[in-house]
C-alpha atoms as a printed R data frame, in Angstrom:
    type eleno elety resid chain resno        x        y       z
1   ATOM     1    CA   MET     A     1  -81.075  -95.300 -76.371
2   ATOM     2    CA   HIS     A     2  -80.076  -95.803 -72.752
3   ATOM     3    CA   SER     A     3  -83.399  -94.508 -71.418
4   ATOM     4    CA   LEU     A     4  -85.333  -96.755 -73.838
5   ATOM     5    CA   ILE     A     5  -83.576  -99.837 -72.461
6   ATOM     6    CA   VAL     A     6  -84.249  -98.697 -68.892
7   ATOM     7    CA   ASP     A     7  -87.930  -98.108 -69.698
8   ATOM     8    CA   ILE     A     8  -88.265 -101.558 -71.273
9   ATOM     9    CA   LEU     A     9  -86.608 -103.214 -68.248
10  ATOM    10    CA   GLU     A    10  -88.851 -101.238 -65.911
11  ATOM    11    CA   LEU     A    11  -91.958 -102.273 -67.850
12  ATOM    12    CA   TYR     A    12  -90.798 -105.910 -67.841
13  ATOM    13    CA   SER     A    13  -90.269 -105.882 -64.070
14  ATOM    14    CA   ASP     A    14  -93.686 -104.245 -63.530
15  ATOM    15    CA   ILE     A    15  -95.463 -106.852 -65.677
16  ATOM    16    CA   LYS     A    16  -93.591 -109.637 -63.908
17  ATOM    17    CA   HIS     A    17  -94.653 -108.126 -60.557
18  ATOM    18    CA   TRP     A    18  -98.300 -107.851 -61.655
19  ATOM    19    CA   PHE     A    19  -98.374 -111.547 -62.553
20  ATOM    20    CA   LYS     A    20  -96.755 -112.430 -59.233
21  ATOM    21    CA   VAL     A    21  -99.332 -110.359 -57.315
22  ATOM    22    CA   ARG     A    22 -102.195 -111.889 -59.293
23  ATOM    23    CA   LYS     A    23 -100.925 -115.408 -58.560
24  ATOM    24    CA   ARG     A    24 -100.469 -114.560 -54.867
25  ATOM    25    CA   ARG     A    25 -103.993 -113.056 -54.582
26  ATOM    26    CA   LYS     A    26 -105.500 -116.169 -56.163
27  ATOM    27    CA   PHE     A    27 -103.573 -118.367 -53.683
28  ATOM    28    CA   GLU     A    28 -104.717 -116.199 -50.739
29  ATOM    29    CA   LYS     A    29 -108.341 -116.361 -51.896
30  ATOM    30    CA   GLU     A    30 -108.279 -120.137 -52.324
31  ATOM    31    CA   ASN     A    31 -106.725 -120.722 -48.894
32  ATOM    32    CA   LYS     A    32 -108.656 -117.920 -47.152
33  ATOM    33    CA   LEU     A    33 -105.468 -116.113 -46.077
34  ATOM    34    CA   PRO     A    34 -105.109 -112.382 -45.375
35  ATOM    35    CA   LYS     A    35 -103.606 -110.303 -48.129
36  ATOM    36    CA   LYS     A    36  -99.837 -110.049 -47.999
37  ATOM    37    CA   ARG     A    37  -98.296 -106.651 -48.659
38  ATOM    38    CA   MET     A    38  -96.267 -106.786 -51.847
39  ATOM    39    CA   ILE     A    39  -93.858 -104.085 -52.931
40  ATOM    40    CA   SER     A    40  -93.100 -103.537 -56.592
41  ATOM    41    CA   PRO     A    41  -89.473 -103.808 -57.741
42  ATOM    42    CA   MET     A    42  -89.301 -100.098 -58.594
43  ATOM    43    CA   ASN     A    43  -90.455  -99.185 -55.081
44  ATOM    44    CA   LYS     A    44  -87.831 -101.530 -53.639
45  ATOM    45    CA   ILE     A    45  -85.153  -99.761 -55.669
46  ATOM    46    CA   GLY     A    46  -86.438  -96.397 -54.444
47  ATOM    47    CA   ILE     A    47  -86.356  -97.547 -50.825
48  ATOM    48    CA   VAL     A    48  -82.801  -98.870 -51.198
49  ATOM    49    CA   ILE     A    49  -81.656  -95.604 -52.810
50  ATOM    50    CA   LEU     A    50  -83.300  -93.626 -50.013
51  ATOM    51    CA   ILE     A    51  -81.650  -95.731 -47.318
52  ATOM    52    CA   ILE     A    52  -78.258  -95.434 -48.988
53  ATOM    53    CA   SER     A    53  -78.567  -91.665 -49.507
54  ATOM    54    CA   ILE     A    54  -79.398  -90.822 -45.869
55  ATOM    55    CA   PRO     A    55  -75.802  -91.319 -44.582
56  ATOM    56    CA   PHE     A    56  -74.437  -89.267 -47.488
57  ATOM    57    CA   LEU     A    57  -76.844  -86.421 -46.712
58  ATOM    58    CA   PHE     A    58  -75.862  -86.598 -43.051
59  ATOM    59    CA   LEU     A    59  -72.154  -86.431 -43.911
60  ATOM    60    CA   ARG     A    60  -72.776  -83.537 -46.290
61  ATOM    61    CA   PHE     A    61  -74.664  -81.645 -43.570
62  ATOM    62    CA   ASN     A    62  -71.859  -82.213 -41.059
63  ATOM    63    CA   ARG     A    63  -69.292  -81.003 -43.566
64  ATOM    64    CA   PHE     A    64  -71.296  -77.823 -44.115
65  ATOM    65    CA   ARG     A    65  -71.692  -77.319 -40.375
66  ATOM    66    CA   ASN     A    66  -67.928  -77.650 -39.777
67  ATOM    67    CA   GLN     A    67  -67.024  -75.444 -42.719
68  ATOM    68    CA   ASN     A    68  -66.795  -72.296 -40.561
69  ATOM    69    CA   PHE     A    69  -64.477  -74.088 -38.147
70  ATOM    70    CA   ALA     A    70  -62.200  -75.228 -40.984
71  ATOM    71    CA   SER     A    71  -62.233  -71.761 -42.552
72  ATOM    72    CA   THR     A    72  -61.231  -70.193 -39.234
73  ATOM    73    CA   LEU     A    73  -58.395  -72.696 -38.821
74  ATOM    74    CA   ASP     A    74  -57.152  -71.804 -42.309
75  ATOM    75    CA   LYS     A    75  -57.142  -68.100 -41.363
76  ATOM    76    CA   ILE     A    76  -55.319  -68.842 -38.118
77  ATOM    77    CA   ILE     A    77  -52.623  -70.714 -40.043
78  ATOM    78    CA   GLU     A    78  -52.329  -67.832 -42.504
79  ATOM    79    CA   ILE     A    79  -52.054  -65.295 -39.668
80  ATOM    80    CA   LYS     A    80  -49.480  -67.453 -37.915
81  ATOM    81    CA   LEU     A    81  -47.338  -67.537 -41.071
82  ATOM    82    CA   LEU     A    82  -47.606  -63.762 -41.446
83  ATOM    83    CA   LEU     A    83  -46.693  -63.234 -37.797
84  ATOM    84    CA   GLU     A    84  -43.676  -65.509 -38.172
85  ATOM    85    CA   ALA     A    85  -42.588  -63.490 -41.212
86  ATOM    86    CA   GLU     A    86  -42.923  -60.279 -39.164
87  ATOM    87    CA   LYS     A    87  -40.817  -61.768 -36.384
88  ATOM    88    CA   LYS     A    88  -38.176  -62.955 -38.832
89  ATOM    89    CA   HIS     A    89  -37.975  -59.512 -40.408
90  ATOM    90    CA   PHE     A    90  -38.216  -57.295 -37.284
91  ATOM    91    CA   ASP     A    91  -37.097  -59.754 -34.526
92  ATOM    92    CA   PHE     A    92  -40.374  -59.320 -32.624
93  ATOM    93    CA   TYR     A    93  -44.095  -59.750 -33.171
94  ATOM    94    CA   PRO     A    94  -46.225  -56.695 -34.008
95  ATOM    95    CA   LYS     A    95  -48.094  -54.891 -31.213
96  ATOM    96    CA   GLU     A    96  -51.407  -55.060 -33.121
97  ATOM    97    CA   LEU     A    97  -52.752  -57.741 -35.416
98  ATOM    98    CA   LYS     A    98  -53.812  -55.177 -38.026
99  ATOM    99    CA   THR     A    99  -50.139  -54.491 -38.700
100 ATOM   100    CA   ILE     A   100  -49.854  -57.664 -40.783
101 ATOM   101    CA   ILE     A   101  -52.345  -56.315 -43.349
102 ATOM   102    CA   ARG     A   102  -49.740  -53.817 -44.639
103 ATOM   103    CA   ASN     A   103  -52.042  -52.094 -47.195
104 ATOM   104    CA   ASN     A   104  -52.643  -55.394 -48.967
105 ATOM   105    CA   PRO     A   105  -56.297  -55.506 -50.138
106 ATOM   106    CA   LEU     A   106  -56.246  -59.312 -50.126
107 ATOM   107    CA   ARG     A   107  -55.606  -59.249 -46.381
108 ATOM   108    CA   LYS     A   108  -58.251  -56.677 -45.397
109 ATOM   109    CA   ASN     A   109  -60.530  -59.296 -43.768
110 ATOM   110    CA   ILE     A   110  -57.787  -61.484 -42.348
111 ATOM   111    CA   THR     A   111  -58.459  -60.293 -38.818
112 ATOM   112    CA   LEU     A   112  -62.049  -61.639 -38.938
113 ATOM   113    CA   ASP     A   113  -62.894  -65.280 -38.315
114 ATOM   114    CA   ALA     A   114  -65.596  -67.196 -40.225
115 ATOM   115    CA   TRP     A   115  -68.291  -65.867 -37.860
116 ATOM   116    CA   LYS     A   116  -67.221  -62.237 -38.567
117 ATOM   117    CA   ASN     A   117  -65.704  -61.778 -35.100
118 ATOM   118    CA   GLU     A   118  -62.332  -60.087 -34.653
119 ATOM   119    CA   PHE     A   119  -59.505  -62.368 -33.577
120 ATOM   120    CA   ILE     A   120  -58.152  -61.579 -30.127
121 ATOM   121    CA   TYR     A   121  -54.407  -61.050 -30.318
122 ATOM   122    CA   LYS     A   122  -52.478  -60.985 -27.038
123 ATOM   123    CA   ILE     A   123  -48.768  -60.345 -27.091
124 ATOM   124    CA   SER     A   124  -46.267  -60.794 -24.282
125 ATOM   125    CA   LYS     A   125  -44.473  -57.807 -22.767
126 ATOM   126    CA   ASP     A   126  -41.205  -58.671 -24.511
127 ATOM   127    CA   SER     A   127  -43.024  -59.061 -27.889
128 ATOM   128    CA   LEU     A   128  -41.524  -62.525 -28.360
129 ATOM   129    CA   ASN     A   129  -44.679  -64.586 -27.715
130 ATOM   130    CA   TYR     A   130  -48.326  -64.230 -28.646
131 ATOM   131    CA   LYS     A   131  -51.710  -65.875 -28.309
132 ATOM   132    CA   LEU     A   132  -54.349  -65.742 -31.038
133 ATOM   133    CA   ILE     A   133  -57.971  -66.530 -30.130
134 ATOM   134    CA   SER     A   134  -61.129  -66.908 -32.215
135 ATOM   135    CA   LEU     A   135  -64.297  -66.448 -30.178
136 ATOM   136    CA   GLY     A   136  -66.036  -69.232 -32.091
137 ATOM   137    CA   LYS     A   137  -69.661  -69.493 -33.060
138 ATOM   138    CA   ASP     A   138  -71.120  -67.951 -29.891
139 ATOM   139    CA   GLY     A   139  -68.819  -64.897 -29.999
140 ATOM   140    CA   LYS     A   140  -67.977  -65.190 -26.283
141 ATOM   141    CA   LEU     A   141  -64.534  -65.557 -24.751
142 ATOM   142    CA   ASN     A   142  -63.550  -68.583 -22.631
143 ATOM   143    CA   THR     A   143  -66.209  -70.969 -23.906
144 ATOM   144    CA   SER     A   144  -65.820  -74.468 -25.332
145 ATOM   145    CA   ASP     A   145  -66.038  -73.333 -28.963
146 ATOM   146    CA   ASP     A   146  -63.074  -70.930 -28.750
147 ATOM   147    CA   ILE     A   147  -60.146  -71.681 -31.029
148 ATOM   148    CA   SER     A   148  -56.746  -70.547 -29.808
149 ATOM   149    CA   VAL     A   149  -53.124  -70.877 -30.849
150 ATOM   150    CA   THR     A   150  -49.845  -69.789 -29.311
151 ATOM   151    CA   ASN     A   151  -46.404  -69.641 -30.837
């Protein structure tokens, strides 16, 4: 029922446009004017929809592009919580990052960032401080896309 009403309204607007064009062409012919470009109502709607959808597509693309960054931040937060639990239980941070896996199959890929690079885990000599670094998209250390956190 809904589509029938839409089709009838579309047909009505097309017929109305045809009469408008015909009247305009007659006026142009009588006054020897150049033909004016006339856009049908359905084309106008399409153009408006296209213009409105471009920003949404752009935002969607940016969200997809930043998804790896957000995923890596989530893993860093999860690792940080696990490291804090280790420190609370043993009074120091583990020597290796793989220690936090503890035979848990859900944590087997926790040491990899979203770009499948291993996190770099540096611990202080007294095992009371650490630095956790993701190499970022380029996979190289000390570049602008590195993500790092310290306790």
